[in-house]
């Protein structure tokens, strides 16, 4: 049962651990319903601790304590105190080294929260970040306690032929009764959140990698037998990441073995446990007929992310959980760099910013807004957020922009050199950047402690007589919970200039040599910059490459946006012009809908899109993004009061109107790029699929016999999952006569492939077509739906509540009541996943009064539910605060 007054943890209260654990010797006697854990901990009083407390308190939850020994002597009940969350040893030794032996048992099969040791299918596996290790044995479960681990696993040979843990395999043997054992030893000290264990009936795919110093590393991916043919891409992605980290950051892998295990039941995407990464199957398994191009790209990105953590997270880890962005923001930035280098930098940057603005900006603008280094939390699992990860990555990217690539690399080298083997803070990271480059980044540090998305107001004044353009920038960050009157931030604003012919105009600033683009360092609340030597007033290309996570406030005409869409040399800003152009057209139509006026399409957007369609493009993936309309969540973020129905109607009107006027262009482009190919994962093939499927979705809005036959032919003839899913999506989101037949055919074809069936659920749950809510309720009872499987929950409940605004926000509140029902039911099984489902309700203040009252009521209902978890309570209560 939840504590009526759950404890809030504050950054300001941090103190060093009272004890250190130098060595950990773990012995597991594994069983799915009864596992016995024997932990031998070699401890010492921390000489840096100033606490007068002479007790040793270890964290522990859901453990059955069997016995405790101190230096070989069994302790009796009066010498320790056991509670639901801790084990306290009275009069613990204050001098010298001592050994504490703890024996306890756990039930992995009953662990539906998937924290600690749990069962997934027929295997046993662990998830210890953030505080799961305390569900395995009693421990100082905090990241600044770093220990060397030796782990011995004992199990039945038939049930668990594969026994894995961190580090290197050092011993193994046979036991009576068809049992065996394996010992693993990790030579590097690590916090317990990086501990991992896997036992099961698994097949291994193996390869080799030779490091830059000539060492040979064994690479192993473990999966269930039926997934062996879906690992090639993951293995190649791992080798690509290892080589890239050596070339770009000079980081070489440090063990002789690197292992990945794919697990079907997992709360997260993956986990960087030292030497033994545990992955959600979604981010390992891929075959062209079962995985889309997007799946392939995400797999490479997540494989890279977890590998890069070996240095930015494992070798140098975070001192406390408030510093989570130290490892996650930095590593997200590294995986974004990697993915951009592997494919299209332009496309990768646009995809990252699109997600950031649609989702993280909403988090910043709502009741759950927090800095990338939070000041307080009730449940740490709730701070694995877009702010900590994605905005944290943008803060690291700004350092890269301010210092330049060479300066940033110098700062990283110093950071790793100084802090290898340590648990440190975000300030330590910034200090390394400062010291390596001789820069004062005191003001920049405010990004770590200040919540909210800054707004930049931009003004321009051109003096024809002097040929000078004065740029005035004003920054303001709106109030967020607990933070008002915020001081100015240090914001890098990258700009370029275009003359009236669309050519690059050189920038002359402060007597510096002329350049094609420059970074304006905004440090004041209001600041002006004078650009000289201009024969005419140029068009300014603002915030190139999205050089800072801010909202730029300025008025641009549709004609000016069309000009930038045609000529801007910055690939991000060219796409941004397309989004703003379409966004303004849609916004005008929303106003028409609200006023009951007849809808007509502004010809400016037709002309702009016609020009795009008549050009030749080398990067077809980028071209497809230029043609894509802003999604409904982004459009909603631009409104003071969100009108979900008007947004959907206006966007669909623009999409269908463009399809009608540009039908010949879309059809030509589709036919030029349509090939029944098996799914090669290269830039050319990916680009062809993206552009032809963009055209298909436009054409499907026409709902003519020709467009319907086009999508049906592609569905029936698709030789890869990208084309099959794109055509099925076009069918499901239109009045296609074969809709139900295609859905049934798809299910029959892929019913044995869990990840594909996740797509089937998500596609139906996110459909904007009438009747979707009834379909979602029906799917909840489908034999393939499993509330215990996080991937399946996300594919149905998550897709409906977070990717289907027009139906989730139905005026009768049915979507809200549905979500509350699922959250309450899910909370009994998996509080962590349940809490993440609640976030669909956190923006209730952005809607009309009627919807506000409905959302508030279901949030209150969730809070008032008896025995609701602290995970869900914190998210729901903060949403209402």
PDB file of N, CA and C in Angstrom, residues 511-574:
ATOM      1  N   UNK A 511      33.743  43.506 -36.877  1.00  0.00           N
ATOM      2  CA  UNK A 511      35.058  43.566 -37.502  1.00  0.00           C
ATOM      3  C   UNK A 511      35.718  42.232 -37.763  1.00  0.00           C
ATOM      4  N   UNK A 512      34.990  41.150 -37.565  1.00  0.00           N
ATOM      5  CA  UNK A 512      35.548  39.826 -37.828  1.00  0.00           C
ATOM      6  C   UNK A 512      35.546  39.551 -39.326  1.00  0.00           C
ATOM      7  N   UNK A 513      36.347  38.580 -39.791  1.00  0.00           N
ATOM      8  CA  UNK A 513      36.324  38.210 -41.211  1.00  0.00           C
ATOM      9  C   UNK A 513      34.932  37.760 -41.626  1.00  0.00           C
ATOM     10  N   UNK A 514      34.503  38.062 -42.844  1.00  0.00           N
ATOM     11  CA  UNK A 514      33.171  37.664 -43.313  1.00  0.00           C
ATOM     12  C   UNK A 514      33.017  36.134 -43.308  1.00  0.00           C
ATOM     13  N   UNK A 515      31.840  35.674 -42.896  1.00  0.00           N
ATOM     14  CA  UNK A 515      31.554  34.230 -42.847  1.00  0.00           C
ATOM     15  C   UNK A 515      30.150  33.987 -43.396  1.00  0.00           C
ATOM     16  N   UNK A 516      29.897  32.731 -43.811  1.00  0.00           N
ATOM     17  CA  UNK A 516      28.581  32.395 -44.349  1.00  0.00           C
ATOM     18  C   UNK A 516      27.540  32.192 -43.260  1.00  0.00           C
ATOM     19  N   UNK A 517      27.974  31.780 -42.082  1.00  0.00           N
ATOM     20  CA  UNK A 517      27.062  31.704 -40.942  1.00  0.00           C
ATOM     21  C   UNK A 517      27.857  31.928 -39.669  1.00  0.00           C
ATOM     22  N   UNK A 518      27.174  32.363 -38.619  1.00  0.00           N
ATOM     23  CA  UNK A 518      27.857  32.649 -37.363  1.00  0.00           C
ATOM     24  C   UNK A 518      26.933  32.325 -36.204  1.00  0.00           C
ATOM     25  N   UNK A 519      27.525  32.268 -35.013  1.00  0.00           N
ATOM     26  CA  UNK A 519      26.762  32.010 -33.799  1.00  0.00           C
ATOM     27  C   UNK A 519      26.722  33.285 -32.963  1.00  0.00           C
ATOM     28  N   UNK A 520      25.515  33.802 -32.748  1.00  0.00           N
ATOM     29  CA  UNK A 520      25.329  34.933 -31.844  1.00  0.00           C
ATOM     30  C   UNK A 520      25.153  34.379 -30.434  1.00  0.00           C
ATOM     31  N   UNK A 521      25.990  34.826 -29.511  1.00  0.00           N
ATOM     32  CA  UNK A 521      25.901  34.331 -28.128  1.00  0.00           C
ATOM     33  C   UNK A 521      25.041  35.302 -27.321  1.00  0.00           C
ATOM     34  N   UNK A 522      23.815  34.904 -27.090  1.00  0.00           N
ATOM     35  CA  UNK A 522      22.860  35.720 -26.347  1.00  0.00           C
ATOM     36  C   UNK A 522      23.010  35.428 -24.859  1.00  0.00           C
ATOM     37  N   UNK A 523      23.389  36.434 -24.094  1.00  0.00           N
ATOM     38  CA  UNK A 523      23.596  36.252 -22.650  1.00  0.00           C
ATOM     39  C   UNK A 523      22.776  37.223 -21.802  1.00  0.00           C
ATOM     40  N   UNK A 524      22.165  38.215 -22.439  1.00  0.00           N
ATOM     41  CA  UNK A 524      21.381  39.209 -21.710  1.00  0.00           C
ATOM     42  C   UNK A 524      19.893  38.992 -21.992  1.00  0.00           C
ATOM     43  N   UNK A 525      19.064  39.619 -21.166  1.00  0.00           N
ATOM     44  CA  UNK A 525      17.624  39.561 -21.409  1.00  0.00           C
ATOM     45  C   UNK A 525      17.282  40.210 -22.740  1.00  0.00           C
ATOM     46  N   UNK A 526      18.014  41.264 -23.099  1.00  0.00           N
ATOM     47  CA  UNK A 526      17.864  41.910 -24.406  1.00  0.00           C
ATOM     48  C   UNK A 526      19.246  42.254 -24.924  1.00  0.00           C
ATOM     49  N   UNK A 527      19.491  41.957 -26.175  1.00  0.00           N
ATOM     50  CA  UNK A 527      20.834  42.142 -26.730  1.00  0.00           C
ATOM     51  C   UNK A 527      20.718  42.421 -28.226  1.00  0.00           C
ATOM     52  N   UNK A 528      21.560  43.361 -28.719  1.00  0.00           N
ATOM     53  CA  UNK A 528      21.538  43.714 -30.140  1.00  0.00           C
ATOM     54  C   UNK A 528      22.861  43.371 -30.792  1.00  0.00           C
ATOM     55  N   UNK A 529      22.803  43.017 -32.066  1.00  0.00           N
ATOM     56  CA  UNK A 529      23.975  42.683 -32.865  1.00  0.00           C
ATOM     57  C   UNK A 529      23.876  43.442 -34.184  1.00  0.00           C
ATOM     58  N   UNK A 530      24.965  44.108 -34.583  1.00  0.00           N
ATOM     59  CA  UNK A 530      24.956  44.906 -35.803  1.00  0.00           C
ATOM     60  C   UNK A 530      25.760  44.206 -36.896  1.00  0.00           C
ATOM     61  N   UNK A 531      25.096  43.934 -38.034  1.00  0.00           N
ATOM     62  CA  UNK A 531      25.742  43.332 -39.196  1.00  0.00           C
ATOM     63  C   UNK A 531      25.935  44.419 -40.234  1.00  0.00           C
ATOM     64  N   UNK A 532      27.137  44.521 -40.782  1.00  0.00           N
ATOM     65  CA  UNK A 532      27.470  45.652 -41.658  1.00  0.00           C
ATOM     66  C   UNK A 532      27.762  45.188 -43.085  1.00  0.00           C
ATOM     67  N   UNK A 533      27.915  46.204 -43.984  1.00  0.00           N
ATOM     68  CA  UNK A 533      28.329  45.950 -45.366  1.00  0.00           C
ATOM     69  C   UNK A 533      27.285  45.276 -46.216  1.00  0.00           C
ATOM     70  N   UNK A 534      26.006  45.600 -45.983  1.00  0.00           N
ATOM     71  CA  UNK A 534      24.917  44.945 -46.721  1.00  0.00           C
ATOM     72  C   UNK A 534      24.315  45.911 -47.741  1.00  0.00           C
ATOM     73  N   UNK A 535      24.349  45.540 -49.004  1.00  0.00           N
ATOM     74  CA  UNK A 535      23.846  46.407 -50.078  1.00  0.00           C
ATOM     75  C   UNK A 535      22.324  46.443 -50.115  1.00  0.00           C
ATOM     76  N   UNK A 536      21.669  45.456 -49.558  1.00  0.00           N
ATOM     77  CA  UNK A 536      20.204  45.408 -49.498  1.00  0.00           C
ATOM     78  C   UNK A 536      19.812  44.661 -48.234  1.00  0.00           C
ATOM     79  N   UNK A 537      18.554  44.776 -47.851  1.00  0.00           N
ATOM     80  CA  UNK A 537      18.104  44.063 -46.660  1.00  0.00           C
ATOM     81  C   UNK A 537      18.017  42.580 -46.964  1.00  0.00           C
ATOM     82  N   UNK A 538      18.754  41.771 -46.217  1.00  0.00           N
ATOM     83  CA  UNK A 538      18.728  40.323 -46.457  1.00  0.00           C
ATOM     84  C   UNK A 538      17.584  39.664 -45.689  1.00  0.00           C
ATOM     85  N   UNK A 539      17.328  38.419 -46.026  1.00  0.00           N
ATOM     86  CA  UNK A 539      16.435  37.567 -45.226  1.00  0.00           C
ATOM     87  C   UNK A 539      17.300  36.783 -44.259  1.00  0.00           C
ATOM     88  N   UNK A 540      16.955  36.856 -42.976  1.00  0.00           N
ATOM     89  CA  UNK A 540      17.754  36.178 -41.949  1.00  0.00           C
ATOM     90  C   UNK A 540      17.238  34.753 -41.757  1.00  0.00           C
ATOM     91  N   UNK A 541      18.146  33.819 -41.811  1.00  0.00           N
ATOM     92  CA  UNK A 541      17.848  32.416 -41.498  1.00  0.00           C
ATOM     93  C   UNK A 541      18.213  32.199 -40.028  1.00  0.00           C
ATOM     94  N   UNK A 542      17.172  32.158 -39.170  1.00  0.00           N
ATOM     95  CA  UNK A 542      17.375  32.135 -37.720  1.00  0.00           C
ATOM     96  C   UNK A 542      17.510  30.720 -37.178  1.00  0.00           C
ATOM     97  N   UNK A 543      18.316  30.599 -36.132  1.00  0.00           N
ATOM     98  CA  UNK A 543      18.431  29.371 -35.327  1.00  0.00           C
ATOM     99  C   UNK A 543      18.755  28.162 -36.206  1.00  0.00           C
ATOM    100  N   UNK A 544      19.747  28.318 -37.053  1.00  0.00           N
ATOM    101  CA  UNK A 544      20.111  27.255 -37.985  1.00  0.00           C
ATOM    102  C   UNK A 544      20.487  25.968 -37.251  1.00  0.00           C
ATOM    103  N   UNK A 545      20.059  24.859 -37.851  1.00  0.00           N
ATOM    104  CA  UNK A 545      20.328  23.565 -37.227  1.00  0.00           C
ATOM    105  C   UNK A 545      19.658  23.401 -35.886  1.00  0.00           C
ATOM    106  N   UNK A 546      18.712  24.314 -35.584  1.00  0.00           N
ATOM    107  CA  UNK A 546      18.069  24.348 -34.265  1.00  0.00           C
ATOM    108  C   UNK A 546      19.154  24.377 -33.192  1.00  0.00           C
ATOM    109  N   UNK A 547      19.905  25.488 -33.192  1.00  0.00           N
ATOM    110  CA  UNK A 547      21.103  25.585 -32.359  1.00  0.00           C
ATOM    111  C   UNK A 547      20.813  25.724 -30.874  1.00  0.00           C
ATOM    112  N   UNK A 548      19.555  25.886 -30.484  1.00  0.00           N
ATOM    113  CA  UNK A 548      19.189  25.932 -29.063  1.00  0.00           C
ATOM    114  C   UNK A 548      17.737  25.512 -28.928  1.00  0.00           C
ATOM    115  N   UNK A 549      17.370  24.834 -27.829  1.00  0.00           N
ATOM    116  CA  UNK A 549      15.980  24.382 -27.632  1.00  0.00           C
ATOM    117  C   UNK A 549      15.087  25.521 -27.148  1.00  0.00           C
ATOM    118  N   UNK A 550      14.740  26.403 -28.061  1.00  0.00           N
ATOM    119  CA  UNK A 550      13.966  27.599 -27.760  1.00  0.00           C
ATOM    120  C   UNK A 550      12.838  27.747 -28.772  1.00  0.00           C
ATOM    121  N   UNK A 551      11.898  28.633 -28.459  1.00  0.00           N
ATOM    122  CA  UNK A 551      10.822  28.992 -29.383  1.00  0.00           C
ATOM    123  C   UNK A 551      11.116  30.390 -29.899  1.00  0.00           C
ATOM    124  N   UNK A 552      11.237  30.536 -31.205  1.00  0.00           N
ATOM    125  CA  UNK A 552      11.487  31.842 -31.807  1.00  0.00           C
ATOM    126  C   UNK A 552      10.157  32.488 -32.150  1.00  0.00           C
ATOM    127  N   UNK A 553       9.939  33.681 -31.610  1.00  0.00           N
ATOM    128  CA  UNK A 553       8.717  34.431 -31.869  1.00  0.00           C
ATOM    129  C   UNK A 553       9.026  35.554 -32.855  1.00  0.00           C
ATOM    130  N   UNK A 554       8.491  35.438 -34.059  1.00  0.00           N
ATOM    131  CA  UNK A 554       8.631  36.507 -35.049  1.00  0.00           C
ATOM    132  C   UNK A 554       7.582  36.313 -36.123  1.00  0.00           C
ATOM    133  N   UNK A 555       7.237  37.408 -36.764  1.00  0.00           N
ATOM    134  CA  UNK A 555       6.242  37.355 -37.820  1.00  0.00           C
ATOM    135  C   UNK A 555       6.926  37.168 -39.168  1.00  0.00           C
ATOM    136  N   UNK A 556       6.524  36.149 -39.895  1.00  0.00           N
ATOM    137  CA  UNK A 556       6.988  35.962 -41.270  1.00  0.00           C
ATOM    138  C   UNK A 556       5.757  35.767 -42.149  1.00  0.00           C
ATOM    139  N   UNK A 557       5.773  36.413 -43.303  1.00  0.00           N
ATOM    140  CA  UNK A 557       4.673  36.239 -44.241  1.00  0.00           C
ATOM    141  C   UNK A 557       4.773  34.871 -44.903  1.00  0.00           C
ATOM    142  N   UNK A 558       3.669  34.423 -45.507  1.00  0.00           N
ATOM    143  CA  UNK A 558       3.705  33.167 -46.243  1.00  0.00           C
ATOM    144  C   UNK A 558       4.696  33.245 -47.402  1.00  0.00           C
ATOM    145  N   UNK A 559       4.777  34.418 -48.010  1.00  0.00           N
ATOM    146  CA  UNK A 559       5.697  34.596 -49.137  1.00  0.00           C
ATOM    147  C   UNK A 559       7.153  34.475 -48.684  1.00  0.00           C
ATOM    148  N   UNK A 560       7.467  35.029 -47.503  1.00  0.00           N
ATOM    149  CA  UNK A 560       8.837  34.936 -46.984  1.00  0.00           C
ATOM    150  C   UNK A 560       9.178  33.483 -46.638  1.00  0.00           C
ATOM    151  N   UNK A 561       8.222  32.760 -46.078  1.00  0.00           N
ATOM    152  CA  UNK A 561       8.456  31.347 -45.761  1.00  0.00           C
ATOM    153  C   UNK A 561       8.639  30.529 -47.036  1.00  0.00           C
ATOM    154  N   UNK A 562       7.853  30.833 -48.057  1.00  0.00           N
ATOM    155  CA  UNK A 562       8.008  30.132 -49.333  1.00  0.00           C
ATOM    156  C   UNK A 562       9.373  30.414 -49.946  1.00  0.00           C
ATOM    157  N   UNK A 563       9.863  31.637 -49.763  1.00  0.00           N
ATOM    158  CA  UNK A 563      11.197  32.005 -50.244  1.00  0.00           C
ATOM    159  C   UNK A 563      12.265  31.173 -49.530  1.00  0.00           C
ATOM    160  N   UNK A 564      12.167  31.065 -48.194  1.00  0.00           N
ATOM    161  CA  UNK A 564      13.140  30.269 -47.440  1.00  0.00           C
ATOM    162  C   UNK A 564      13.047  28.797 -47.804  1.00  0.00           C
ATOM    163  N   UNK A 565      11.839  28.306 -48.034  1.00  0.00           N
ATOM    164  CA  UNK A 565      11.657  26.921 -48.443  1.00  0.00           C
ATOM    165  C   UNK A 565      12.349  26.647 -49.780  1.00  0.00           C
ATOM    166  N   UNK A 566      12.395  27.638 -50.631  1.00  0.00           N
ATOM    167  CA  UNK A 566      13.029  27.465 -51.946  1.00  0.00           C
ATOM    168  C   UNK A 566      14.542  27.621 -51.897  1.00  0.00           C
ATOM    169  N   UNK A 567      15.048  28.494 -50.995  1.00  0.00           N
ATOM    170  CA  UNK A 567      16.446  28.891 -51.138  1.00  0.00           C
ATOM    171  C   UNK A 567      17.346  28.693 -49.919  1.00  0.00           C
ATOM    172  N   UNK A 568      16.790  28.497 -48.732  1.00  0.00           N
ATOM    173  CA  UNK A 568      17.658  28.441 -47.549  1.00  0.00           C
ATOM    174  C   UNK A 568      18.667  27.300 -47.703  1.00  0.00           C
ATOM    175  N   UNK A 569      19.941  27.609 -47.470  1.00  0.00           N
ATOM    176  CA  UNK A 569      21.002  26.603 -47.612  1.00  0.00           C
ATOM    177  C   UNK A 569      21.126  25.715 -46.384  1.00  0.00           C
ATOM    178  N   UNK A 570      20.476  26.100 -45.292  1.00  0.00           N
ATOM    179  CA  UNK A 570      20.484  25.266 -44.089  1.00  0.00           C
ATOM    180  C   UNK A 570      19.343  24.264 -44.189  1.00  0.00           C
ATOM    181  N   UNK A 571      19.674  22.975 -44.174  1.00  0.00           N
ATOM    182  CA  UNK A 571      18.654  21.957 -44.410  1.00  0.00           C
ATOM    183  C   UNK A 571      17.579  21.955 -43.335  1.00  0.00           C
ATOM    184  N   UNK A 572      17.967  22.213 -42.094  1.00  0.00           N
ATOM    185  CA  UNK A 572      16.953  22.248 -41.042  1.00  0.00           C
ATOM    186  C   UNK A 572      16.006  23.418 -41.265  1.00  0.00           C
ATOM    187  N   UNK A 573      16.549  24.592 -41.527  1.00  0.00           N
ATOM    188  CA  UNK A 573      15.681  25.762 -41.664  1.00  0.00           C
ATOM    189  C   UNK A 573      14.819  25.716 -42.917  1.00  0.00           C
ATOM    190  N   UNK A 574      15.292  25.031 -43.929  1.00  0.00           N
ATOM    191  CA  UNK A 574      14.450  24.861 -45.112  1.00  0.00           C
ATOM    192  C   UNK A 574      13.221  24.014 -44.747  1.00  0.00           C
TER     193      UNK A 574
END
